[in-house]
């Protein structure tokens, strides 16, 4: 990773200056994903972390409150953040870029005041370019998120339970009050 730098959280003015690698399109076309990152970076709680090769974004990670249309936002929890996306451009994979982005995002001691969750959905995984099976990919993702303290949590969320490879991973900061943990637990099983 000698020529790759990780940075963040970065503001939207800085983010606008960088080009977006064209192979990053797991969530939407790369130009639209770049626009989505700009939108997240403008949110009061939005945090965007990037991996850069010169002036090109070759990896990114986002943290923010859940979109209001998502069931995770129903609890109106100010101490709940979603790690919404993490993606690395195809030519830069297997260089620990994602791990470096995660490590940077979780260096800030303020993160200990939050429950951070991520939803791993198999339909976003690049099985074709990795030559991994769905289960190998899931194991890779779990291992990656465990490096910063995430654990698999059960849920009855319909999108997650729609396929056995989908999963919910959660990291509870050490300063999060028990009341918030209980509220999040009820969100995980709101479809009961």
Short mmCIF file of N, CA and C in Angstrom, two decimals:
data_model
loop_
_atom_site.label_atom_id
_atom_site.label_comp_id
_atom_site.label_asym_id
_atom_site.label_seq_id
_atom_site.Cartn_x
_atom_site.Cartn_y
_atom_site.Cartn_z
N UNK A 1 0.82 -1.20 0.00
CA UNK A 1 0.00 0.00 0.00
C UNK A 1 0.86 1.25 0.00
N UNK A 2 2.07 1.15 -0.48
CA UNK A 2 2.98 2.29 -0.39
C UNK A 2 2.50 3.53 -1.14
N UNK A 3 1.80 3.36 -2.25
CA UNK A 3 1.33 4.51 -3.03
C UNK A 3 -0.13 4.85 -2.74
N UNK A 4 -0.72 4.18 -1.77
CA UNK A 4 -2.12 4.41 -1.42
C UNK A 4 -2.18 5.08 -0.05
N UNK A 5 -2.96 6.15 0.04
CA UNK A 5 -3.16 6.84 1.32
C UNK A 5 -4.62 6.72 1.72
N UNK A 6 -4.88 6.60 3.01
CA UNK A 6 -6.25 6.63 3.51
C UNK A 6 -6.45 7.95 4.24
N UNK A 7 -7.64 8.50 4.10
CA UNK A 7 -7.93 9.81 4.70
C UNK A 7 -9.38 9.87 5.13
N UNK A 8 -9.63 10.69 6.13
CA UNK A 8 -11.01 10.90 6.54
C UNK A 8 -11.11 11.11 8.03
N UNK A 9 -12.30 11.54 8.44
CA UNK A 9 -13.40 11.87 7.55
C UNK A 9 -13.08 13.12 6.74
N UNK A 10 -13.52 13.10 5.48
CA UNK A 10 -13.24 14.24 4.61
C UNK A 10 -14.53 14.98 4.29
N UNK A 11 -14.40 16.28 4.07
CA UNK A 11 -15.59 17.10 3.79
C UNK A 11 -15.93 17.04 2.30
N UNK A 12 -17.09 17.56 1.97
CA UNK A 12 -17.57 17.46 0.59
C UNK A 12 -16.72 18.28 -0.39
N UNK A 13 -16.15 19.41 0.06
CA UNK A 13 -15.31 20.21 -0.84
C UNK A 13 -14.06 19.43 -1.25
N UNK A 14 -13.47 18.73 -0.30
CA UNK A 14 -12.30 17.92 -0.60
C UNK A 14 -12.69 16.73 -1.46
N UNK A 15 -13.80 16.11 -1.12
CA UNK A 15 -14.28 14.94 -1.85
C UNK A 15 -14.56 15.27 -3.32
N UNK A 16 -15.07 16.45 -3.58
CA UNK A 16 -15.38 16.87 -4.96
C UNK A 16 -14.13 16.93 -5.84
N UNK A 17 -12.97 17.16 -5.25
CA UNK A 17 -11.73 17.32 -6.01
C UNK A 17 -11.20 16.00 -6.57
N UNK A 18 -11.61 14.89 -5.98
CA UNK A 18 -11.06 13.61 -6.37
C UNK A 18 -11.89 12.94 -7.46
N UNK A 19 -11.20 12.20 -8.32
CA UNK A 19 -11.88 11.36 -9.31
C UNK A 19 -12.25 10.04 -8.63
N UNK A 20 -13.24 9.39 -9.18
CA UNK A 20 -13.76 8.14 -8.61
C UNK A 20 -13.40 7.00 -9.55
N UNK A 21 -12.77 5.95 -9.04
CA UNK A 21 -12.37 4.83 -9.89
C UNK A 21 -13.59 4.16 -10.51
N UNK A 22 -13.52 3.94 -11.80
CA UNK A 22 -14.69 3.46 -12.55
C UNK A 22 -15.12 2.03 -12.22
N UNK A 23 -14.26 1.23 -11.57
CA UNK A 23 -14.67 -0.14 -11.25
C UNK A 23 -15.46 -0.24 -9.95
N UNK A 24 -15.62 0.87 -9.25
CA UNK A 24 -16.39 0.84 -8.01
C UNK A 24 -17.85 1.11 -8.33
N UNK A 25 -18.59 0.02 -8.52
CA UNK A 25 -20.00 0.13 -8.90
C UNK A 25 -20.83 -1.01 -8.32
N UNK A 26 -20.44 -1.48 -7.15
CA UNK A 26 -21.20 -2.56 -6.49
C UNK A 26 -22.57 -2.09 -6.02
N UNK A 27 -22.71 -0.81 -5.74
CA UNK A 27 -23.96 -0.29 -5.19
C UNK A 27 -24.76 0.49 -6.22
N UNK A 28 -24.07 1.19 -7.12
CA UNK A 28 -24.69 1.96 -8.20
C UNK A 28 -23.57 2.36 -9.14
N UNK A 29 -23.86 2.87 -10.33
CA UNK A 29 -22.78 3.31 -11.23
C UNK A 29 -21.82 4.27 -10.51
N UNK A 30 -20.55 4.19 -10.87
CA UNK A 30 -19.51 4.91 -10.12
C UNK A 30 -19.76 6.42 -10.02
N UNK A 31 -20.26 7.05 -11.08
CA UNK A 31 -20.51 8.49 -10.99
C UNK A 31 -21.63 8.81 -10.00
N UNK A 32 -22.64 7.95 -9.96
CA UNK A 32 -23.74 8.15 -9.00
C UNK A 32 -23.29 7.82 -7.58
N UNK A 33 -22.38 6.85 -7.42
CA UNK A 33 -21.87 6.54 -6.09
C UNK A 33 -21.04 7.70 -5.56
N UNK A 34 -20.27 8.34 -6.43
CA UNK A 34 -19.50 9.51 -6.02
C UNK A 34 -20.45 10.60 -5.52
N UNK A 35 -21.56 10.81 -6.22
CA UNK A 35 -22.57 11.79 -5.79
C UNK A 35 -23.18 11.40 -4.44
N UNK A 36 -23.41 10.11 -4.24
CA UNK A 36 -23.95 9.63 -2.96
C UNK A 36 -22.97 9.92 -1.82
N UNK A 37 -21.68 9.74 -2.07
CA UNK A 37 -20.68 10.05 -1.05
C UNK A 37 -20.68 11.54 -0.72
N UNK A 38 -20.81 12.37 -1.74
CA UNK A 38 -20.89 13.82 -1.50
C UNK A 38 -22.09 14.16 -0.62
N UNK A 39 -23.20 13.52 -0.88
CA UNK A 39 -24.41 13.76 -0.08
C UNK A 39 -24.19 13.34 1.38
N UNK A 40 -23.59 12.17 1.58
CA UNK A 40 -23.31 11.69 2.94
C UNK A 40 -22.35 12.63 3.66
N UNK A 41 -21.33 13.11 2.94
CA UNK A 41 -20.34 14.00 3.57
C UNK A 41 -20.94 15.32 4.04
N UNK A 42 -22.10 15.69 3.50
CA UNK A 42 -22.76 16.94 3.90
C UNK A 42 -23.67 16.75 5.11
N UNK A 43 -23.96 15.52 5.48
CA UNK A 43 -24.82 15.26 6.64
C UNK A 43 -24.07 15.62 7.93
N UNK A 44 -24.77 16.14 8.93
CA UNK A 44 -24.10 16.51 10.19
C UNK A 44 -23.33 15.34 10.81
N UNK A 45 -23.90 14.14 10.75
CA UNK A 45 -23.25 12.98 11.34
C UNK A 45 -22.54 12.12 10.30
N UNK A 46 -22.57 12.53 9.03
CA UNK A 46 -21.98 11.74 7.95
C UNK A 46 -20.46 11.78 7.98
N UNK A 47 -19.87 10.62 7.79
CA UNK A 47 -18.41 10.52 7.76
C UNK A 47 -18.02 9.68 6.55
N UNK A 48 -17.15 10.22 5.73
CA UNK A 48 -16.67 9.51 4.55
C UNK A 48 -15.15 9.37 4.67
N UNK A 49 -14.68 8.14 4.52
CA UNK A 49 -13.26 7.83 4.54
C UNK A 49 -12.89 7.31 3.16
N UNK A 50 -11.74 7.71 2.65
CA UNK A 50 -11.35 7.30 1.31
C UNK A 50 -9.93 6.75 1.29
N UNK A 51 -9.69 5.86 0.33
CA UNK A 51 -8.35 5.41 0.00
C UNK A 51 -8.02 6.07 -1.33
N UNK A 52 -6.86 6.67 -1.41
CA UNK A 52 -6.48 7.46 -2.59
C UNK A 52 -5.21 6.94 -3.23
N UNK A 53 -5.22 6.91 -4.55
CA UNK A 53 -4.01 6.75 -5.34
C UNK A 53 -3.88 8.04 -6.12
N UNK A 54 -2.99 8.89 -5.68
CA UNK A 54 -2.86 10.26 -6.20
C UNK A 54 -4.17 10.99 -5.97
N UNK A 55 -4.86 11.41 -7.02
CA UNK A 55 -6.11 12.16 -6.87
C UNK A 55 -7.33 11.31 -7.18
N UNK A 56 -7.16 9.98 -7.15
CA UNK A 56 -8.27 9.10 -7.48
C UNK A 56 -8.70 8.29 -6.25
N UNK A 57 -10.01 8.28 -6.01
CA UNK A 57 -10.56 7.46 -4.94
C UNK A 57 -10.59 6.02 -5.43
N UNK A 58 -9.89 5.14 -4.70
CA UNK A 58 -9.85 3.73 -5.08
C UNK A 58 -10.50 2.84 -4.02
N UNK A 59 -11.02 3.47 -2.98
CA UNK A 59 -11.75 2.76 -1.94
C UNK A 59 -12.44 3.78 -1.05
N UNK A 60 -13.51 3.36 -0.40
CA UNK A 60 -14.24 4.28 0.47
C UNK A 60 -15.05 3.51 1.49
N UNK A 61 -15.43 4.22 2.53
CA UNK A 61 -16.25 3.70 3.62
C UNK A 61 -17.10 4.86 4.11
N UNK A 62 -18.35 4.57 4.46
CA UNK A 62 -19.22 5.63 4.98
C UNK A 62 -19.83 5.23 6.33
N UNK A 63 -20.00 6.23 7.17
CA UNK A 63 -20.72 6.10 8.44
C UNK A 63 -21.75 7.23 8.48
N UNK A 64 -22.97 6.90 8.85
CA UNK A 64 -24.01 7.92 9.00
C UNK A 64 -25.20 7.30 9.72
N UNK A 65 -26.16 8.15 10.08
CA UNK A 65 -27.42 7.62 10.58
C UNK A 65 -28.12 6.94 9.41
N UNK A 66 -28.96 5.97 9.71
CA UNK A 66 -29.69 5.26 8.66
C UNK A 66 -30.64 6.20 7.93
N UNK A 67 -30.88 5.88 6.69
CA UNK A 67 -31.86 6.61 5.89
C UNK A 67 -33.22 6.51 6.59
N UNK A 68 -33.97 7.60 6.65
CA UNK A 68 -35.27 7.57 7.34
C UNK A 68 -36.25 6.49 6.84
N UNK A 69 -36.08 6.02 5.61
CA UNK A 69 -36.98 4.98 5.11
C UNK A 69 -36.60 3.59 5.62
N UNK A 70 -35.41 3.45 6.19
CA UNK A 70 -34.94 2.16 6.70
C UNK A 70 -35.53 1.89 8.08
N UNK A 71 -35.80 0.62 8.34
CA UNK A 71 -36.36 0.24 9.64
C UNK A 71 -35.42 0.56 10.80
N UNK A 72 -34.12 0.60 10.53
CA UNK A 72 -33.14 0.88 11.58
C UNK A 72 -33.27 2.30 12.11
N UNK A 73 -33.90 3.18 11.39
CA UNK A 73 -34.04 4.57 11.84
C UNK A 73 -35.26 4.77 12.73
N UNK A 74 -36.11 3.76 12.85
CA UNK A 74 -37.36 3.91 13.61
C UNK A 74 -37.14 4.22 15.08
N UNK A 75 -36.00 3.85 15.62
CA UNK A 75 -35.74 4.11 17.03
C UNK A 75 -35.28 5.52 17.32
N UNK A 76 -35.04 6.32 16.27
CA UNK A 76 -34.54 7.70 16.44
C UNK A 76 -33.37 7.75 17.42
N UNK A 77 -32.41 6.86 17.22
CA UNK A 77 -31.26 6.76 18.13
C UNK A 77 -30.12 7.65 17.63
N UNK A 78 -29.78 8.65 18.42
CA UNK A 78 -28.68 9.54 18.04
C UNK A 78 -27.32 8.83 18.16
N UNK A 79 -27.28 7.74 18.93
CA UNK A 79 -26.02 7.02 19.11
C UNK A 79 -25.95 5.73 18.30
N UNK A 80 -26.69 5.69 17.20
CA UNK A 80 -26.67 4.54 16.28
C UNK A 80 -26.19 5.02 14.91
N UNK A 81 -25.10 4.43 14.44
CA UNK A 81 -24.56 4.74 13.12
C UNK A 81 -24.55 3.49 12.26
N UNK A 82 -24.76 3.70 10.97
CA UNK A 82 -24.67 2.60 10.02
C UNK A 82 -23.39 2.74 9.21
N UNK A 83 -22.62 1.67 9.18
CA UNK A 83 -21.52 1.61 8.24
C UNK A 83 -22.19 1.16 6.95
N UNK A 84 -22.54 2.13 6.12
CA UNK A 84 -23.41 1.87 4.98
C UNK A 84 -22.72 1.16 3.84
N UNK A 85 -21.53 1.60 3.49
CA UNK A 85 -20.83 0.98 2.38
C UNK A 85 -19.34 0.97 2.62
N UNK A 86 -18.72 -0.06 2.09
CA UNK A 86 -17.27 -0.14 2.00
C UNK A 86 -17.00 -0.83 0.67
N UNK A 87 -16.14 -0.23 -0.13
CA UNK A 87 -15.85 -0.78 -1.45
C UNK A 87 -14.43 -0.41 -1.84
N UNK A 88 -13.78 -1.32 -2.57
CA UNK A 88 -12.42 -1.11 -3.06
C UNK A 88 -12.42 -1.41 -4.56
N UNK A 89 -11.75 -0.56 -5.33
CA UNK A 89 -11.65 -0.76 -6.78
C UNK A 89 -10.96 -2.09 -7.08
N UNK A 90 -11.40 -2.74 -8.14
CA UNK A 90 -10.91 -4.08 -8.48
C UNK A 90 -9.38 -4.17 -8.53
N UNK A 91 -8.66 -3.27 -9.19
CA UNK A 91 -7.20 -3.43 -9.26
C UNK A 91 -6.47 -3.30 -7.92
N UNK A 92 -7.16 -2.80 -6.89
CA UNK A 92 -6.51 -2.55 -5.60
C UNK A 92 -6.92 -3.54 -4.52
N UNK A 93 -7.68 -4.53 -4.89
CA UNK A 93 -8.09 -5.53 -3.90
C UNK A 93 -6.90 -6.40 -3.52
N UNK A 94 -7.02 -7.07 -2.40
CA UNK A 94 -5.97 -7.93 -1.85
C UNK A 94 -4.73 -7.13 -1.43
N UNK A 95 -4.93 -5.84 -1.14
CA UNK A 95 -3.85 -4.98 -0.65
C UNK A 95 -4.20 -4.40 0.72
N UNK A 96 -5.19 -4.98 1.38
CA UNK A 96 -5.63 -4.55 2.72
C UNK A 96 -6.19 -3.13 2.76
N UNK A 97 -6.67 -2.64 1.63
CA UNK A 97 -7.23 -1.29 1.58
C UNK A 97 -8.45 -1.18 2.50
N UNK A 98 -9.36 -2.15 2.42
CA UNK A 98 -10.57 -2.12 3.25
C UNK A 98 -10.21 -2.15 4.73
N UNK A 99 -9.24 -2.96 5.09
CA UNK A 99 -8.83 -3.05 6.49
C UNK A 99 -8.26 -1.71 6.97
N UNK A 100 -7.47 -1.05 6.13
CA UNK A 100 -6.91 0.26 6.50
C UNK A 100 -8.00 1.32 6.64
N UNK A 101 -9.00 1.26 5.77
CA UNK A 101 -10.13 2.20 5.89
C UNK A 101 -10.88 1.98 7.21
N UNK A 102 -11.14 0.72 7.54
CA UNK A 102 -11.83 0.42 8.80
C UNK A 102 -11.02 0.88 10.00
N UNK A 103 -9.73 0.57 10.00
CA UNK A 103 -8.87 0.95 11.13
C UNK A 103 -8.90 2.47 11.32
N UNK A 104 -8.83 3.23 10.22
CA UNK A 104 -8.87 4.69 10.33
C UNK A 104 -10.22 5.16 10.88
N UNK A 105 -11.29 4.61 10.36
CA UNK A 105 -12.63 5.03 10.79
C UNK A 105 -12.87 4.77 12.28
N UNK A 106 -12.23 3.74 12.82
CA UNK A 106 -12.47 3.38 14.21
C UNK A 106 -11.34 3.82 15.14
N UNK A 107 -10.42 4.64 14.65
CA UNK A 107 -9.38 5.22 15.50
C UNK A 107 -9.92 6.29 16.43
N UNK A 108 -10.90 7.03 15.96
CA UNK A 108 -11.48 8.13 16.72
C UNK A 108 -12.15 7.58 17.98
N UNK A 109 -11.71 8.04 19.14
CA UNK A 109 -12.28 7.53 20.40
C UNK A 109 -13.75 7.88 20.55
N UNK A 110 -14.23 8.88 19.83
CA UNK A 110 -15.64 9.25 19.85
C UNK A 110 -16.54 8.11 19.37
N UNK A 111 -15.98 7.20 18.58
CA UNK A 111 -16.76 6.08 18.05
C UNK A 111 -17.23 5.17 19.20
N UNK A 112 -16.58 5.26 20.35
CA UNK A 112 -16.97 4.45 21.51
C UNK A 112 -18.31 4.90 22.09
N UNK A 113 -18.83 6.03 21.63
CA UNK A 113 -20.14 6.52 22.07
C UNK A 113 -21.28 6.02 21.19
N UNK A 114 -20.96 5.15 20.23
CA UNK A 114 -21.94 4.71 19.24
C UNK A 114 -22.06 3.20 19.14
N UNK A 115 -23.26 2.77 18.79
CA UNK A 115 -23.47 1.43 18.26
C UNK A 115 -23.33 1.61 16.76
N UNK A 116 -22.45 0.84 16.15
CA UNK A 116 -22.27 0.90 14.70
C UNK A 116 -22.68 -0.46 14.14
N UNK A 117 -23.55 -0.44 13.14
CA UNK A 117 -23.96 -1.70 12.52
C UNK A 117 -23.73 -1.64 11.02
N UNK A 118 -23.62 -2.81 10.45
CA UNK A 118 -23.55 -2.93 9.00
C UNK A 118 -24.35 -4.14 8.57
N UNK A 119 -25.02 -4.02 7.45
CA UNK A 119 -25.80 -5.12 6.90
C UNK A 119 -25.04 -5.69 5.72
N UNK A 120 -24.76 -6.97 5.78
CA UNK A 120 -24.03 -7.62 4.69
C UNK A 120 -25.04 -8.37 3.83
N UNK A 121 -25.25 -7.86 2.63
CA UNK A 121 -26.21 -8.46 1.69
C UNK A 121 -25.45 -9.10 0.53
N UNK A 122 -25.76 -10.34 0.27
CA UNK A 122 -25.02 -11.08 -0.76
C UNK A 122 -25.15 -10.46 -2.16
N UNK A 123 -26.22 -9.73 -2.42
CA UNK A 123 -26.40 -9.17 -3.76
C UNK A 123 -25.45 -8.03 -4.07
N UNK A 124 -24.73 -7.53 -3.06
CA UNK A 124 -23.72 -6.48 -3.30
C UNK A 124 -22.32 -7.06 -3.49
N UNK A 125 -22.16 -8.35 -3.29
CA UNK A 125 -20.82 -8.94 -3.30
C UNK A 125 -20.35 -9.24 -4.71
N UNK A 126 -19.09 -8.99 -4.95
CA UNK A 126 -18.50 -9.19 -6.27
C UNK A 126 -17.94 -10.61 -6.38
N UNK A 127 -18.83 -11.57 -6.49
CA UNK A 127 -18.42 -12.97 -6.58
C UNK A 127 -17.67 -13.24 -7.88
N UNK A 128 -18.08 -12.58 -8.94
CA UNK A 128 -17.50 -12.81 -10.27
C UNK A 128 -16.01 -12.47 -10.30
N UNK A 129 -15.65 -11.29 -9.84
CA UNK A 129 -14.25 -10.85 -9.92
C UNK A 129 -13.36 -11.41 -8.82
N UNK A 130 -13.96 -11.96 -7.78
CA UNK A 130 -13.15 -12.53 -6.70
C UNK A 130 -13.00 -14.04 -6.82
N UNK A 131 -13.86 -14.67 -7.61
CA UNK A 131 -13.89 -16.13 -7.74
C UNK A 131 -14.13 -16.82 -6.40
N UNK A 132 -14.84 -16.15 -5.52
CA UNK A 132 -15.20 -16.74 -4.23
C UNK A 132 -16.63 -17.25 -4.30
N UNK A 133 -16.91 -18.27 -3.49
CA UNK A 133 -18.30 -18.69 -3.34
C UNK A 133 -18.99 -17.68 -2.44
N UNK A 134 -20.29 -17.75 -2.38
CA UNK A 134 -21.04 -16.83 -1.52
C UNK A 134 -20.62 -16.97 -0.06
N UNK A 135 -20.33 -18.20 0.38
CA UNK A 135 -19.95 -18.44 1.78
C UNK A 135 -18.52 -17.99 2.05
N UNK A 136 -17.63 -18.16 1.08
CA UNK A 136 -16.27 -17.66 1.24
C UNK A 136 -16.27 -16.14 1.33
N UNK A 137 -17.11 -15.50 0.53
CA UNK A 137 -17.20 -14.04 0.55
C UNK A 137 -17.74 -13.57 1.90
N UNK A 138 -18.78 -14.22 2.37
CA UNK A 138 -19.32 -13.83 3.67
C UNK A 138 -18.27 -13.99 4.76
N UNK A 139 -17.55 -15.11 4.75
CA UNK A 139 -16.50 -15.32 5.76
C UNK A 139 -15.42 -14.24 5.67
N UNK A 140 -15.06 -13.84 4.44
CA UNK A 140 -14.08 -12.78 4.25
C UNK A 140 -14.58 -11.48 4.87
N UNK A 141 -15.85 -11.15 4.63
CA UNK A 141 -16.43 -9.92 5.17
C UNK A 141 -16.49 -9.96 6.70
N UNK A 142 -16.92 -11.08 7.25
CA UNK A 142 -16.96 -11.21 8.71
C UNK A 142 -15.58 -11.01 9.32
N UNK A 143 -14.60 -11.66 8.74
CA UNK A 143 -13.22 -11.56 9.24
C UNK A 143 -12.74 -10.10 9.17
N UNK A 144 -13.04 -9.43 8.07
CA UNK A 144 -12.66 -8.02 7.91
C UNK A 144 -13.27 -7.16 9.02
N UNK A 145 -14.56 -7.27 9.23
CA UNK A 145 -15.23 -6.43 10.23
C UNK A 145 -14.84 -6.78 11.66
N UNK A 146 -14.48 -8.02 11.89
CA UNK A 146 -14.02 -8.40 13.24
C UNK A 146 -12.72 -7.68 13.62
N UNK A 147 -11.93 -7.25 12.63
CA UNK A 147 -10.67 -6.57 12.93
C UNK A 147 -10.87 -5.29 13.73
N UNK A 148 -12.08 -4.72 13.69
CA UNK A 148 -12.37 -3.51 14.47
C UNK A 148 -13.48 -3.75 15.49
N UNK A 149 -13.72 -5.00 15.84
CA UNK A 149 -14.63 -5.30 16.94
C UNK A 149 -16.07 -5.62 16.61
N UNK A 150 -16.41 -5.77 15.34
CA UNK A 150 -17.79 -6.15 14.99
C UNK A 150 -18.03 -7.61 15.31
N UNK A 151 -19.29 -7.92 15.62
CA UNK A 151 -19.74 -9.30 15.86
C UNK A 151 -21.03 -9.53 15.09
N UNK A 152 -21.28 -10.78 14.74
CA UNK A 152 -22.55 -11.14 14.10
C UNK A 152 -23.64 -11.09 15.15
N UNK A 153 -24.75 -10.44 14.82
CA UNK A 153 -25.90 -10.34 15.72
C UNK A 153 -27.12 -10.93 15.03
N UNK A 154 -27.95 -11.64 15.77
CA UNK A 154 -29.19 -12.16 15.18
C UNK A 154 -30.20 -11.03 14.96
N UNK A 155 -31.08 -11.24 14.01
CA UNK A 155 -32.15 -10.29 13.72
C UNK A 155 -33.25 -11.02 12.96
N UNK A 156 -34.43 -10.43 12.96
CA UNK A 156 -35.49 -10.96 12.10
C UNK A 156 -35.83 -9.98 10.99
N UNK A 157 -34.91 -9.06 10.71
CA UNK A 157 -35.10 -8.10 9.62
C UNK A 157 -35.34 -8.87 8.32
N UNK A 158 -36.43 -8.57 7.60
CA UNK A 158 -36.79 -9.34 6.41
C UNK A 158 -35.72 -9.35 5.31
N UNK A 159 -35.04 -8.23 5.09
CA UNK A 159 -34.01 -8.21 4.05
C UNK A 159 -32.84 -9.12 4.42
N UNK A 160 -32.47 -9.09 5.68
CA UNK A 160 -31.35 -9.93 6.11
C UNK A 160 -31.74 -11.40 6.10
N UNK A 161 -32.93 -11.70 6.58
CA UNK A 161 -33.35 -13.11 6.64
C UNK A 161 -33.81 -13.65 5.29
N UNK A 162 -33.83 -12.81 4.26
CA UNK A 162 -34.27 -13.28 2.94
C UNK A 162 -33.27 -14.25 2.30
N UNK A 163 -32.04 -14.31 2.81
CA UNK A 163 -31.05 -15.25 2.30
C UNK A 163 -30.11 -15.62 3.45
N UNK A 164 -29.76 -16.89 3.59
CA UNK A 164 -28.92 -17.31 4.73
C UNK A 164 -27.51 -16.71 4.73
N UNK A 165 -27.03 -16.21 3.61
CA UNK A 165 -25.69 -15.60 3.59
C UNK A 165 -25.71 -14.16 4.08
N UNK A 166 -26.85 -13.51 4.05
CA UNK A 166 -26.96 -12.14 4.55
C UNK A 166 -26.76 -12.15 6.06
N UNK A 167 -26.21 -11.09 6.59
CA UNK A 167 -26.01 -11.04 8.04
C UNK A 167 -25.94 -9.61 8.54
N UNK A 168 -26.15 -9.47 9.82
CA UNK A 168 -26.04 -8.20 10.53
C UNK A 168 -24.80 -8.27 11.40
N UNK A 169 -23.93 -7.27 11.28
CA UNK A 169 -22.76 -7.19 12.15
C UNK A 169 -22.83 -5.88 12.93
N UNK A 170 -22.43 -5.95 14.19
CA UNK A 170 -22.60 -4.81 15.10
C UNK A 170 -21.35 -4.64 15.96
N UNK A 171 -21.04 -3.38 16.23
CA UNK A 171 -19.98 -3.03 17.17
C UNK A 171 -20.58 -2.06 18.17
N UNK A 172 -20.58 -2.44 19.43
CA UNK A 172 -21.13 -1.59 20.49
C UNK A 172 -19.96 -0.89 21.18
N UNK A 173 -19.94 0.43 21.10
CA UNK A 173 -18.89 1.20 21.74
C UNK A 173 -18.94 1.04 23.25
N UNK A 174 -17.78 1.14 23.89
CA UNK A 174 -17.72 0.88 25.34
C UNK A 174 -18.42 1.94 26.18
N UNK A 175 -18.74 3.11 25.61
CA UNK A 175 -19.44 4.16 26.36
C UNK A 175 -20.94 4.21 26.08
N UNK A 176 -21.45 3.25 25.32
CA UNK A 176 -22.88 3.24 24.97
C UNK A 176 -23.69 2.81 26.18
N UNK A 177 -24.70 3.59 26.58
CA UNK A 177 -25.52 3.22 27.73
C UNK A 177 -26.37 1.98 27.46
N UNK A 178 -26.66 1.25 28.52
CA UNK A 178 -27.46 0.02 28.43
C UNK A 178 -28.82 0.30 27.79
N UNK A 179 -29.41 1.46 28.07
CA UNK A 179 -30.71 1.80 27.49
C UNK A 179 -30.65 1.82 25.96
N UNK A 180 -29.54 2.30 25.41
CA UNK A 180 -29.38 2.32 23.95
C UNK A 180 -29.20 0.91 23.40
N UNK A 181 -28.46 0.09 24.12
CA UNK A 181 -28.29 -1.31 23.69
C UNK A 181 -29.65 -2.00 23.67
N UNK A 182 -30.45 -1.78 24.70
CA UNK A 182 -31.79 -2.38 24.75
C UNK A 182 -32.68 -1.88 23.61
N UNK A 183 -32.59 -0.60 23.33
CA UNK A 183 -33.40 -0.03 22.24
C UNK A 183 -32.98 -0.63 20.90
N UNK A 184 -31.68 -0.80 20.70
CA UNK A 184 -31.19 -1.41 19.46
C UNK A 184 -31.64 -2.87 19.37
N UNK A 185 -31.60 -3.57 20.50
CA UNK A 185 -32.08 -4.96 20.51
C UNK A 185 -33.53 -5.04 20.05
N UNK A 186 -34.35 -4.08 20.48
CA UNK A 186 -35.75 -4.09 20.05
C UNK A 186 -35.86 -3.77 18.55
N UNK A 187 -34.97 -2.94 18.02
CA UNK A 187 -34.96 -2.67 16.58
C UNK A 187 -34.60 -3.93 15.78
N UNK A 188 -33.68 -4.72 16.33
CA UNK A 188 -33.26 -5.94 15.63
C UNK A 188 -34.40 -6.93 15.48
N UNK A 189 -35.36 -6.87 16.40
CA UNK A 189 -36.47 -7.83 16.39
C UNK A 189 -37.82 -7.13 16.32
N UNK A 190 -37.90 -6.03 15.58
CA UNK A 190 -39.15 -5.28 15.49
C UNK A 190 -40.20 -5.97 14.63
N UNK A 191 -39.82 -7.03 13.94
CA UNK A 191 -40.77 -7.74 13.08
C UNK A 191 -41.35 -8.96 13.78
N UNK A 192 -41.26 -9.00 15.10
CA UNK A 192 -41.77 -10.15 15.86
C UNK A 192 -43.27 -10.06 16.05
#
